[in-house]
PDB file of C-alpha atoms in Angstrom:
ATOM      1  CA  MET N 888       0.009  -0.002   0.003  1.00  0.00           C
ATOM      2  CA  PHE N 889       2.888   2.331   0.679  1.00  0.00           C
ATOM      3  CA  SER N 890       5.611   3.156  -1.771  1.00  0.00           C
ATOM      4  CA  GLY N 891       7.222   6.344  -2.889  1.00  0.00           C
ATOM      5  CA  VAL N 892       7.636   9.638  -1.102  1.00  0.00           C
ATOM      6  CA  TYR N 893       5.478  10.888   1.786  1.00  0.00           C
ATOM      7  CA  CYS N 894       5.861  14.079   3.760  1.00  0.00           C
ATOM      8  CA  PRO N 895       4.245  15.905   6.680  1.00  0.00           C
ATOM      9  CA  SER N 896       2.648  19.249   5.948  1.00  0.00           C
ATOM     10  CA  VAL N 897       2.537  22.477   7.925  1.00  0.00           C
ATOM     11  CA  THR N 898      -0.857  24.082   8.448  1.00  0.00           C
ATOM     12  CA  LEU N 899      -0.848  27.618   7.131  1.00  0.00           C
ATOM     13  CA  ILE N 900      -2.808  30.136   9.205  1.00  0.00           C
ATOM     14  CA  ASP N 901      -4.011  33.663   8.691  1.00  0.00           C
ATOM     15  CA  ASP N 902      -3.438  36.625  10.977  1.00  0.00           C
ATOM     16  CA  SER N 903      -6.324  35.598  13.249  1.00  0.00           C
ATOM     17  CA  GLY N 904      -4.876  32.075  13.748  1.00  0.00           C
ATOM     18  CA  ALA N 905      -7.503  30.364  11.594  1.00  0.00           C
ATOM     19  CA  ILE N 906      -6.595  27.928   8.846  1.00  0.00           C
ATOM     20  CA  ASP N 907      -5.864  29.855   5.684  1.00  0.00           C
ATOM     21  CA  TYR N 908      -7.851  27.809   3.144  1.00  0.00           C
ATOM     22  CA  PRO N 909      -6.749  29.693  -0.021  1.00  0.00           C
ATOM     23  CA  ALA N 910      -3.116  29.356   1.021  1.00  0.00           C
ATOM     24  CA  MET N 911      -3.645  25.684   1.896  1.00  0.00           C
ATOM     25  CA  ALA N 912      -5.290  25.029  -1.484  1.00  0.00           C
ATOM     26  CA  ALA N 913      -2.232  26.472  -3.243  1.00  0.00           C
ATOM     27  CA  HIS N 914       0.083  24.531  -0.925  1.00  0.00           C
ATOM     28  CA  ILE N 915      -1.766  21.248  -1.583  1.00  0.00           C
ATOM     29  CA  ASP N 916      -1.589  21.913  -5.327  1.00  0.00           C
ATOM     30  CA  ARG N 917       2.205  22.509  -5.084  1.00  0.00           C
ATOM     31  CA  LEU N 918       2.579  19.306  -3.112  1.00  0.00           C
ATOM     32  CA  ALA N 919       0.596  17.427  -5.782  1.00  0.00           C
ATOM     33  CA  GLU N 920       2.744  18.921  -8.545  1.00  0.00           C
ATOM     34  CA  SER N 921       5.839  17.562  -6.799  1.00  0.00           C
ATOM     35  CA  GLU N 922       4.400  14.063  -7.353  1.00  0.00           C
ATOM     36  CA  LEU N 923       4.440  13.012  -3.702  1.00  0.00           C
ATOM     37  CA  ASN N 924       2.678   9.781  -2.966  1.00  0.00           C
ATOM     38  CA  GLY N 925       1.149  11.039   0.263  1.00  0.00           C
ATOM     39  CA  VAL N 926       0.967  13.941   2.641  1.00  0.00           C
ATOM     40  CA  LEU N 927       0.336  13.885   6.404  1.00  0.00           C
ATOM     41  CA  PHE N 928      -1.840  16.681   7.790  1.00  0.00           C
ATOM     42  CA  PHE N 929      -2.087  17.390  11.524  1.00  0.00           C
ATOM     43  CA  GLY N 930       0.933  15.266  12.386  1.00  0.00           C
ATOM     44  CA  SER N 931       2.865  15.388  15.610  1.00  0.00           C
ATOM     45  CA  ILE N 932       4.564  18.728  14.907  1.00  0.00           C
ATOM     46  CA  GLY N 933       2.025  20.437  17.135  1.00  0.00           C
ATOM     47  CA  GLU N 934      -1.048  21.074  15.075  1.00  0.00           C
ATOM     48  CA  PHE N 935      -3.113  18.169  16.352  1.00  0.00           C
ATOM     49  CA  PHE N 936      -3.711  19.948  19.667  1.00  0.00           C
ATOM     50  CA  SER N 937      -3.773  23.489  18.204  1.00  0.00           C
ATOM     51  CA  PHE N 938      -7.169  23.196  16.437  1.00  0.00           C
ATOM     52  CA  ALA N 939     -10.627  22.209  17.555  1.00  0.00           C
ATOM     53  CA  THR N 940     -12.065  18.880  16.452  1.00  0.00           C
ATOM     54  CA  GLU N 941     -14.494  20.654  14.091  1.00  0.00           C
ATOM     55  CA  GLU N 942     -11.683  22.676  12.505  1.00  0.00           C
ATOM     56  CA  LYS N 943      -9.571  19.536  11.892  1.00  0.00           C
ATOM     57  CA  ALA N 944     -12.541  17.600  10.459  1.00  0.00           C
ATOM     58  CA  GLU N 945     -13.470  20.448   8.147  1.00  0.00           C
ATOM     59  CA  PHE N 946      -9.907  20.858   6.982  1.00  0.00           C
ATOM     60  CA  LEU N 947      -9.320  17.176   6.385  1.00  0.00           C
ATOM     61  CA  LYS N 948     -12.430  17.012   4.216  1.00  0.00           C
ATOM     62  CA  PHE N 949     -11.133  20.000   2.350  1.00  0.00           C
ATOM     63  CA  ALA N 950      -7.660  18.423   1.942  1.00  0.00           C
ATOM     64  CA  VAL N 951      -9.127  15.207   0.564  1.00  0.00           C
ATOM     65  CA  LYS N 952     -11.209  17.171  -1.924  1.00  0.00           C
ATOM     66  CA  GLN N 953      -8.290  19.477  -2.891  1.00  0.00           C
ATOM     67  CA  ALA N 954      -5.906  16.530  -3.299  1.00  0.00           C
ATOM     68  CA  ALA N 955      -8.445  15.038  -5.678  1.00  0.00           C
ATOM     69  CA  GLY N 956      -6.756  11.653  -5.688  1.00  0.00           C
ATOM     70  CA  ARG N 957      -3.373  13.050  -6.705  1.00  0.00           C
ATOM     71  CA  PHE N 958      -1.817  11.730  -3.489  1.00  0.00           C
ATOM     72  CA  GLN N 959      -2.907   9.837  -0.392  1.00  0.00           C
ATOM     73  CA  VAL N 960      -4.063  12.052   2.478  1.00  0.00           C
ATOM     74  CA  LEU N 961      -2.795  10.804   5.782  1.00  0.00           C
ATOM     75  CA  ALA N 962      -4.737  12.272   8.670  1.00  0.00           C
ATOM     76  CA  GLY N 963      -3.104  12.919  11.969  1.00  0.00           C
ATOM     77  CA  VAL N 964      -5.953  12.201  14.300  1.00  0.00           C
ATOM     78  CA  SER N 965      -4.237  12.371  17.672  1.00  0.00           C
ATOM     79  CA  ALA N 966      -6.024  13.959  20.590  1.00  0.00           C
ATOM     80  CA  VAL N 967      -6.177  13.550  24.364  1.00  0.00           C
ATOM     81  CA  ARG N 968      -9.689  12.100  24.287  1.00  0.00           C
ATOM     82  CA  LEU N 969     -10.400   8.930  22.267  1.00  0.00           C
ATOM     83  CA  GLY N 970     -13.802  10.273  21.264  1.00  0.00           C
ATOM     84  CA  GLU N 971     -12.116  13.231  19.677  1.00  0.00           C
ATOM     85  CA  VAL N 972      -9.716  10.910  17.832  1.00  0.00           C
ATOM     86  CA  LEU N 973     -12.716   9.100  16.332  1.00  0.00           C
ATOM     87  CA  GLU N 974     -14.329  12.452  15.402  1.00  0.00           C
ATOM     88  CA  ASN N 975     -11.152  13.556  13.592  1.00  0.00           C
ATOM     89  CA  ILE N 976     -11.331  10.779  10.974  1.00  0.00           C
ATOM     90  CA  ALA N 977     -12.618  12.347   7.750  1.00  0.00           C
ATOM     91  CA  GLY N 978     -12.224  10.073   4.733  1.00  0.00           C
ATOM     92  CA  ALA N 979      -8.447   9.901   4.683  1.00  0.00           C
ATOM     93  CA  SER N 980      -6.610   6.957   3.107  1.00  0.00           C
ATOM     94  CA  VAL N 981      -4.579   6.345   6.242  1.00  0.00           C
ATOM     95  CA  ILE N 982      -4.628   7.726   9.785  1.00  0.00           C
ATOM     96  CA  VAL N 983      -1.696   8.511  12.007  1.00  0.00           C
ATOM     97  CA  ILE N 984      -2.062   8.571  15.755  1.00  0.00           C
ATOM     98  CA  VAL N 985       0.276   9.346  18.635  1.00  0.00           C
ATOM     99  CA  ASN N 986      -0.456   7.574  21.901  1.00  0.00           C
ATOM    100  CA  PRO N 987      -1.849   9.942  24.569  1.00  0.00           C
ATOM    101  CA  GLN N 988       1.176  11.271  26.391  1.00  0.00           C
ATOM    102  CA  PHE N 989      -0.337  10.930  29.862  1.00  0.00           C
ATOM    103  CA  LEU N 990      -0.576   7.125  29.727  1.00  0.00           C
ATOM    104  CA  SER N 991       2.509   6.111  31.639  1.00  0.00           C
ATOM    105  CA  GLN N 992       1.624   2.458  32.478  1.00  0.00           C
ATOM    106  CA  ILE N 993       2.748   0.133  29.705  1.00  0.00           C
ATOM    107  CA  LYS N 994      -0.284  -2.171  30.210  1.00  0.00           C
ATOM    108  CA  HIS N 995      -2.636   0.626  29.155  1.00  0.00           C
ATOM    109  CA  LEU N 996      -0.741   1.929  26.124  1.00  0.00           C
ATOM    110  CA  HIS N 997      -2.552  -0.379  23.661  1.00  0.00           C
ATOM    111  CA  LYS N 998      -6.140   0.576  24.771  1.00  0.00           C
ATOM    112  CA  PRO N 999      -6.611   3.691  22.550  1.00  0.00           C
ATOM    113  CA  PHE N1000      -5.256   1.790  19.566  1.00  0.00           C
ATOM    114  CA  ASP N1001      -7.443  -1.282  20.210  1.00  0.00           C
ATOM    115  CA  THR N1002     -10.533   0.863  20.452  1.00  0.00           C
ATOM    116  CA  LEU N1003      -9.600   2.856  17.365  1.00  0.00           C
ATOM    117  CA  THR N1004      -8.864  -0.143  15.149  1.00  0.00           C
ATOM    118  CA  THR N1005     -12.104  -1.904  16.138  1.00  0.00           C
ATOM    119  CA  SER N1006     -14.262   1.270  15.864  1.00  0.00           C
ATOM    120  CA  TRP N1007     -13.104   2.584  12.509  1.00  0.00           C
ATOM    121  CA  THR N1008     -14.631   1.093   9.358  1.00  0.00           C
ATOM    122  CA  PRO N1009     -12.982   0.437   7.054  1.00  0.00           C
ATOM    123  CA  CYS N1010      -9.993  -0.501   9.211  1.00  0.00           C
ATOM    124  CA  LEU N1011      -7.120   0.897   7.137  1.00  0.00           C
ATOM    125  CA  PRO N1012      -3.461   1.038   8.245  1.00  0.00           C
ATOM    126  CA  THR N1013      -2.994   3.028  11.442  1.00  0.00           C
ATOM    127  CA  PHE N1014       0.465   4.387  12.333  1.00  0.00           C
TER     128      PHE N1014
END
């Protein structure tokens, strides 16, 4: 399922701190022109906790539409609450999740991933 070149993307914002959709459309088009195989939005570079669930869901739908099949959209769906993780999934080819940072006991580390992989249909690769 994976071959080629994948990269994370920054999230461009306007002066008010909101996602700059026109700038992101141009950015996504430039990424597509570079013939990448996939792009990760809302990865672990900070954005996954910088935007509300609704903002991330709206943007991921936008990114999938703007990419228009030219590359795989990988959705960073990390959040502190599992319910928010599930709400963040928006039609991406692949999701990427970081384990909640506050889970310090090893025996509990798998629980968010178990819930996610059994709750999400279709169950596509989760990293």
